[in-house]
Amino acid sequence: AGFLGIMIFGWNRVPPKLHFFATCMVVAGSSLSVFWIMVANSWMQTPAGVVLQDGRLILTSYREAIFNPDMVFGVTHMYVACLETSLFIIGGISAWYVLRRRHVEFFTRSFQVALIAAAVIAPLQALIGDETGRYVARHQPTKLAAMEAHWDTNPPGEGAAWVIAAWPDEANQKNVWAVEVPYVLSLLLTHSPSGEVKGLKEFPKDEHPPVLITFYTFRVMVIAGFAFVGLALWTLWRWKKGALTAARLAGEKWLLYAWIAAGPLAWAAVEGGWVTREVGRQPWLAYGLVKTSEAATPLPAGAVAASLAGYLLVAGLLAAAFLALAARVLAHGPDAATMAPPQTKTAAD
């Protein structure tokens, strides 16, 4: 928090090298935070380095617990999602300023920089997501089946269809209606048009995660991911046509509106991914080892509610403070006087 304050408010107030060091510390601290949060969460998805003895989990290997099977995909997918969200928010803010014809030169440049990075990050995230899906199919088949509203294992020689949209009926273990594309789910997960994909009916009903929520939050994430790739390609094409200059960019209204919408969509994609990840793990707290019901707190419901209310209050106040500060900064815009470090005085001065 100290380094973050220096990074945001310290320009022209501290020496340039100190400001750069504080910025590097923010990057390092945020990256470590992502790593350890995702390590802990990945362990809940694929527990490793422990044994279950007399109803207790005993740690046997820190290395195996940290570098559990989900860790590589979990950390990478979340880290790149953070980068992607940041880039599309920066691009969206830049587009907003250009549309309002404020500081056009400056924000055309920041828009171009965000685009260059997004053109790399968006396809990379799509590839990571594809690999993550195949990993989930191997290690968490009930989550995968819920993500795809896939109830019946496809017979040998017959490919599993990919469900674009559906209304899952969890009580009767079927889809009331569905829009499907034949063979695609098998192709995506096994790279074979007839590869086997296990359905939810293969597993005990009390181990099924909530299907409706998992199915649609996953689609929010996937649709957003492909939309970002498409938006980056569209913008690159317009750049090739010479439309991303300071003189012409403001005329690309639909393109700029799309970038403004991409910021909230990126946030929704991250939230959708987290809901998919956590709800799809149910009913397990630690997948295959400890059920959520077995780890419920013994505290009275009132105490839990009060604790949750306290967290929500603090989080709400912090969110309100952030939004107020962000709105103030955006309304003011960049100050040209603070954009360059102070000049070093010479002997002649």
XYZ file of C-alpha atoms in Angstrom:
349
model
C 0.000 0.000 0.000
C 2.880 2.357 0.750
C 4.537 1.738 -2.589
C 1.156 2.042 -4.330
C 0.675 5.481 -2.785
C 4.107 6.574 -4.007
C 3.371 5.214 -7.481
C 0.021 7.025 -7.790
C 0.722 10.282 -5.964
C 4.510 10.536 -5.934
C 5.239 11.674 -9.502
C 7.287 14.903 -9.284
C 7.182 14.550 -5.477
C 9.903 11.900 -5.139
C 13.022 11.306 -7.269
C 12.301 9.474 -10.568
C 14.370 6.435 -9.538
C 12.394 6.073 -6.306
C 9.125 6.374 -8.217
C 10.284 3.667 -10.650
C 11.361 1.448 -7.747
C 7.960 1.888 -6.056
C 6.227 0.961 -9.319
C 8.359 -2.185 -9.594
C 7.471 -3.089 -6.007
C 3.761 -2.742 -6.793
C 4.204 -5.078 -9.757
C 6.194 -7.572 -7.680
C 3.792 -7.461 -4.744
C 0.726 -7.860 -6.952
C 2.333 -10.755 -8.805
C 3.241 -12.526 -5.568
C -0.299 -11.988 -4.325
C -1.737 -13.582 -7.467
C 0.689 -16.496 -7.147
C -0.022 -17.381 -3.512
C -3.780 -16.826 -3.736
C -3.935 -19.103 -6.758
C -1.634 -21.690 -5.158
C -4.020 -21.951 -2.213
C -7.051 -22.108 -4.469
C -5.405 -24.574 -6.847
C -4.716 -26.872 -3.920
C -8.462 -26.868 -3.184
C -9.072 -27.904 -6.803
C -6.413 -30.650 -6.890
C -5.170 -31.449 -3.365
C -1.632 -32.815 -3.240
C 1.108 -33.321 -0.677
C -1.288 -34.476 2.057
C -2.669 -37.698 3.503
C -5.966 -38.214 5.284
C -5.478 -39.812 8.705
C -8.223 -40.234 11.290
C -10.283 -37.502 9.687
C -7.374 -35.039 9.549
C -5.356 -33.820 6.578
C -1.647 -34.195 7.319
C 0.811 -32.238 5.163
C 3.544 -34.502 3.820
C 5.216 -32.290 1.199
C 5.236 -28.527 0.874
C 6.600 -28.838 -2.652
C 3.791 -31.118 -3.811
C 1.177 -28.990 -2.081
C 2.426 -25.777 -3.701
C 3.100 -27.261 -7.137
C -0.138 -29.223 -7.242
C -1.525 -30.310 -10.641
C -3.787 -27.254 -11.036
C -1.167 -24.693 -10.034
C 0.402 -23.995 -13.433
C -2.920 -23.487 -15.225
C -4.565 -21.737 -12.276
C -1.804 -19.173 -11.783
C -1.245 -18.574 -15.495
C -4.912 -18.244 -16.398
C -5.593 -15.768 -13.573
C -2.426 -13.723 -14.115
C -3.095 -13.298 -17.826
C -6.744 -12.476 -17.023
C -5.525 -9.636 -14.788
C -3.325 -8.316 -17.585
C -6.138 -8.629 -20.128
C -8.623 -6.825 -17.884
C -6.152 -4.014 -17.229
C -5.412 -3.566 -20.925
C -9.045 -3.349 -21.992
C -9.842 -0.940 -19.159
C -6.919 1.272 -20.216
C -8.065 1.028 -23.822
C -11.653 1.790 -22.818
C -10.662 4.865 -20.797
C -8.522 6.058 -23.697
C -11.440 5.540 -26.095
C -13.717 7.541 -23.786
C -11.351 10.517 -23.789
C -10.907 10.373 -27.566
C -14.677 10.280 -28.112
C -15.002 13.373 -25.925
C -12.108 14.929 -27.888
C -10.105 15.578 -24.739
C -6.306 15.154 -24.759
C -6.653 13.316 -28.062
C -2.927 13.087 -28.819
C -2.111 11.592 -25.438
C -4.971 9.090 -25.359
C -4.521 8.037 -28.976
C -1.024 6.975 -27.983
C -2.207 5.119 -24.852
C -4.946 3.465 -26.932
C -2.341 2.224 -29.404
C -0.119 0.864 -26.629
C -3.063 -0.967 -25.020
C -3.998 -2.406 -28.407
C -0.503 -3.737 -29.122
C -0.397 -5.516 -25.775
C -4.002 -6.758 -26.053
C -3.308 -8.185 -29.516
C -0.799 -10.505 -27.822
C -2.563 -11.157 -24.518
C -6.098 -11.847 -25.821
C -5.141 -14.772 -28.131
C -2.726 -16.066 -25.477
C -5.530 -16.157 -22.914
C -7.759 -18.026 -25.369
C -5.053 -20.674 -25.831
C -4.479 -20.965 -22.070
C -8.218 -21.297 -21.530
C -8.417 -24.077 -24.104
C -5.640 -26.018 -22.375
C -7.246 -25.376 -18.983
C -10.505 -26.898 -20.213
C -8.743 -30.114 -21.213
C -7.015 -30.202 -17.848
C -10.351 -29.816 -16.036
C -11.780 -32.699 -18.096
C -8.978 -34.954 -16.818
C -8.849 -33.910 -13.163
C -12.327 -32.533 -12.380
C -14.734 -34.329 -14.730
C -17.853 -33.347 -12.762
C -16.946 -29.659 -13.060
C -16.346 -30.037 -16.792
C -19.660 -31.818 -17.281
C -21.457 -29.043 -15.381
C -19.657 -26.351 -17.388
C -20.956 -27.960 -20.576
C -24.370 -29.214 -19.307
C -23.193 -32.631 -20.506
C -25.308 -35.335 -18.849
C -24.653 -38.538 -20.816
C -21.297 -39.994 -21.770
C -21.147 -40.203 -25.546
C -21.182 -43.798 -26.919
C -18.043 -45.213 -28.609
C -17.649 -43.866 -32.113
C -20.104 -41.025 -31.539
C -18.795 -37.568 -30.723
C -20.061 -35.431 -27.857
C -21.951 -32.324 -28.942
C -21.017 -28.875 -27.674
C -23.991 -27.133 -26.076
C -24.105 -23.459 -27.039
C -27.127 -22.636 -24.865
C -29.497 -24.756 -22.789
C -31.802 -24.885 -19.805
C -30.480 -27.627 -17.496
C -33.024 -29.610 -15.467
C -30.890 -30.798 -12.562
C -33.677 -32.737 -10.863
C -34.207 -34.962 -13.913
C -30.570 -34.799 -15.089
C -31.267 -33.520 -18.587
C -31.549 -30.334 -20.613
C -35.106 -29.114 -21.162
C -33.892 -27.573 -24.401
C -30.483 -27.125 -25.945
C -28.749 -25.636 -28.966
C -25.965 -28.049 -29.865
C -23.153 -28.437 -32.376
C -22.357 -32.142 -33.023
C -18.877 -33.524 -32.294
C -17.402 -30.189 -31.187
C -17.069 -30.969 -27.457
C -15.118 -34.137 -28.249
C -12.905 -32.194 -30.653
C -12.232 -29.461 -28.102
C -11.397 -31.779 -25.218
C -9.826 -34.822 -26.886
C -8.821 -33.518 -30.354
C -10.826 -36.403 -31.771
C -14.350 -36.110 -33.258
C -15.394 -39.238 -31.350
C -13.372 -38.842 -28.130
C -15.128 -39.841 -24.930
C -16.391 -37.083 -22.637
C -17.874 -38.317 -19.383
C -21.353 -37.056 -18.524
C -22.630 -36.080 -15.099
C -24.732 -39.243 -14.875
C -21.464 -41.194 -14.513
C -21.051 -39.759 -11.025
C -23.172 -39.902 -7.850
C -25.863 -37.251 -7.837
C -24.719 -35.901 -4.468
C -21.356 -35.028 -6.098
C -22.884 -32.935 -8.890
C -22.106 -29.215 -8.798
C -24.885 -26.689 -9.510
C -25.192 -26.925 -13.292
C -27.159 -23.844 -14.322
C -24.834 -21.339 -12.632
C -21.660 -23.137 -13.717
C -22.885 -23.517 -17.306
C -23.747 -19.858 -17.882
C -20.930 -18.184 -15.944
C -18.513 -20.280 -17.961
C -20.125 -18.980 -21.149
C -19.789 -15.388 -19.979
C -16.046 -15.972 -19.691
C -15.735 -17.786 -23.038
C -17.841 -15.279 -24.989
C -15.841 -12.404 -23.516
C -12.570 -14.101 -24.402
C -13.503 -14.518 -28.065
C -14.965 -10.997 -28.152
C -11.622 -9.582 -26.992
C -9.744 -11.456 -29.708
C -12.210 -10.179 -32.293
C -12.011 -6.612 -30.988
C -8.212 -6.659 -31.108
C -8.241 -7.958 -34.700
C -10.858 -5.396 -35.756
C -8.815 -2.582 -34.235
C -5.591 -3.790 -35.846
C -7.367 -3.823 -39.194
C -8.551 -0.238 -38.699
C -5.015 0.737 -37.728
C -3.737 -0.792 -40.956
C -6.284 1.366 -42.790
C -4.818 4.451 -41.109
C -7.766 5.104 -38.791
C -5.856 5.124 -35.495
C -4.232 8.513 -35.870
C -5.055 11.397 -33.560
C -6.796 13.141 -36.443
C -9.052 10.204 -37.405
C -9.559 8.033 -34.316
C -12.433 10.088 -32.893
C -14.406 9.285 -36.048
C -14.271 5.534 -35.303
C -17.261 5.788 -32.986
C -18.445 2.171 -33.022
C -14.916 0.910 -32.489
C -14.395 3.233 -29.542
C -17.778 2.348 -28.037
C -16.790 -1.321 -28.279
C -13.597 -0.623 -26.351
C -15.520 1.292 -23.679
C -17.850 -1.715 -23.292
C -14.869 -4.102 -23.187
C -13.729 -2.807 -19.780
C -16.851 -3.872 -17.852
C -17.030 -7.039 -19.940
C -13.484 -7.948 -18.894
C -14.457 -7.517 -15.238
C -17.563 -9.678 -15.818
C -15.382 -12.345 -17.456
C -13.084 -12.502 -14.424
C -16.047 -12.764 -12.063
C -17.655 -15.401 -14.297
C -14.430 -17.376 -14.269
C -14.230 -17.286 -10.487
C -17.845 -18.391 -10.081
C -17.253 -21.224 -12.544
C -14.119 -22.270 -10.697
C -15.625 -22.211 -7.214
C -19.234 -23.291 -7.811
C -18.024 -25.956 -10.231
C -15.889 -27.462 -7.456
C -18.897 -28.104 -5.239
C -19.782 -30.059 -3.194
C -16.073 -30.315 -2.394
C -14.026 -27.899 -0.320
C -10.892 -29.858 -1.244
C -11.834 -31.798 -4.371
C -12.318 -35.487 -3.635
C -11.120 -35.174 -0.023
C -13.272 -32.858 2.094
C -16.820 -31.756 1.355
C -17.922 -28.192 2.006
C -20.576 -29.447 4.419
C -17.881 -31.181 6.467
C -15.913 -27.962 6.873
C -18.764 -25.671 7.903
C -17.930 -23.442 10.860
C -19.334 -24.410 14.283
C -20.014 -20.732 15.019
C -23.659 -19.610 15.260
C -25.210 -18.319 12.048
C -25.556 -14.861 13.588
C -21.820 -14.614 14.223
C -21.030 -15.675 10.653
C -23.546 -13.169 9.283
C -22.072 -10.365 11.396
C -18.543 -11.202 10.236
C -19.656 -11.289 6.601
C -21.511 -7.992 7.016
C -18.355 -6.418 8.447
C -16.268 -7.588 5.495
C -18.891 -6.350 3.031
C -19.045 -2.963 4.765
C -15.274 -2.477 4.645
C -15.110 -3.708 1.042
C -17.984 -1.398 0.116
C -16.289 1.618 1.675
C -13.017 0.832 -0.103
C -14.860 0.359 -3.399
C -16.695 3.664 -2.937
C -13.430 5.456 -2.147
C -11.791 3.952 -5.221
C -14.695 4.909 -7.501
C -14.757 8.455 -6.133
C -10.997 8.854 -6.644
C -11.134 7.282 -10.104
C -14.033 9.530 -11.142
C -12.139 12.582 -9.917
C -8.997 11.609 -11.809
C -10.926 10.811 -14.999
C -12.895 14.064 -14.833
C -9.688 16.070 -14.387
C -7.674 14.245 -17.030
C -3.882 14.196 -17.305
C -2.034 17.282 -16.123
C 0.649 18.226 -18.613
C 2.705 19.787 -15.834
C 3.069 16.411 -14.119
C 3.733 14.281 -17.196
C 7.493 14.807 -17.240
C 10.034 14.578 -14.429
C 11.386 17.896 -13.132
C 14.374 19.176 -15.096
C 17.747 19.072 -13.399
C 19.155 22.532 -12.937
C 22.425 23.283 -14.718
C 25.280 25.507 -13.614
C 24.043 28.215 -15.986
C 20.676 28.215 -14.184
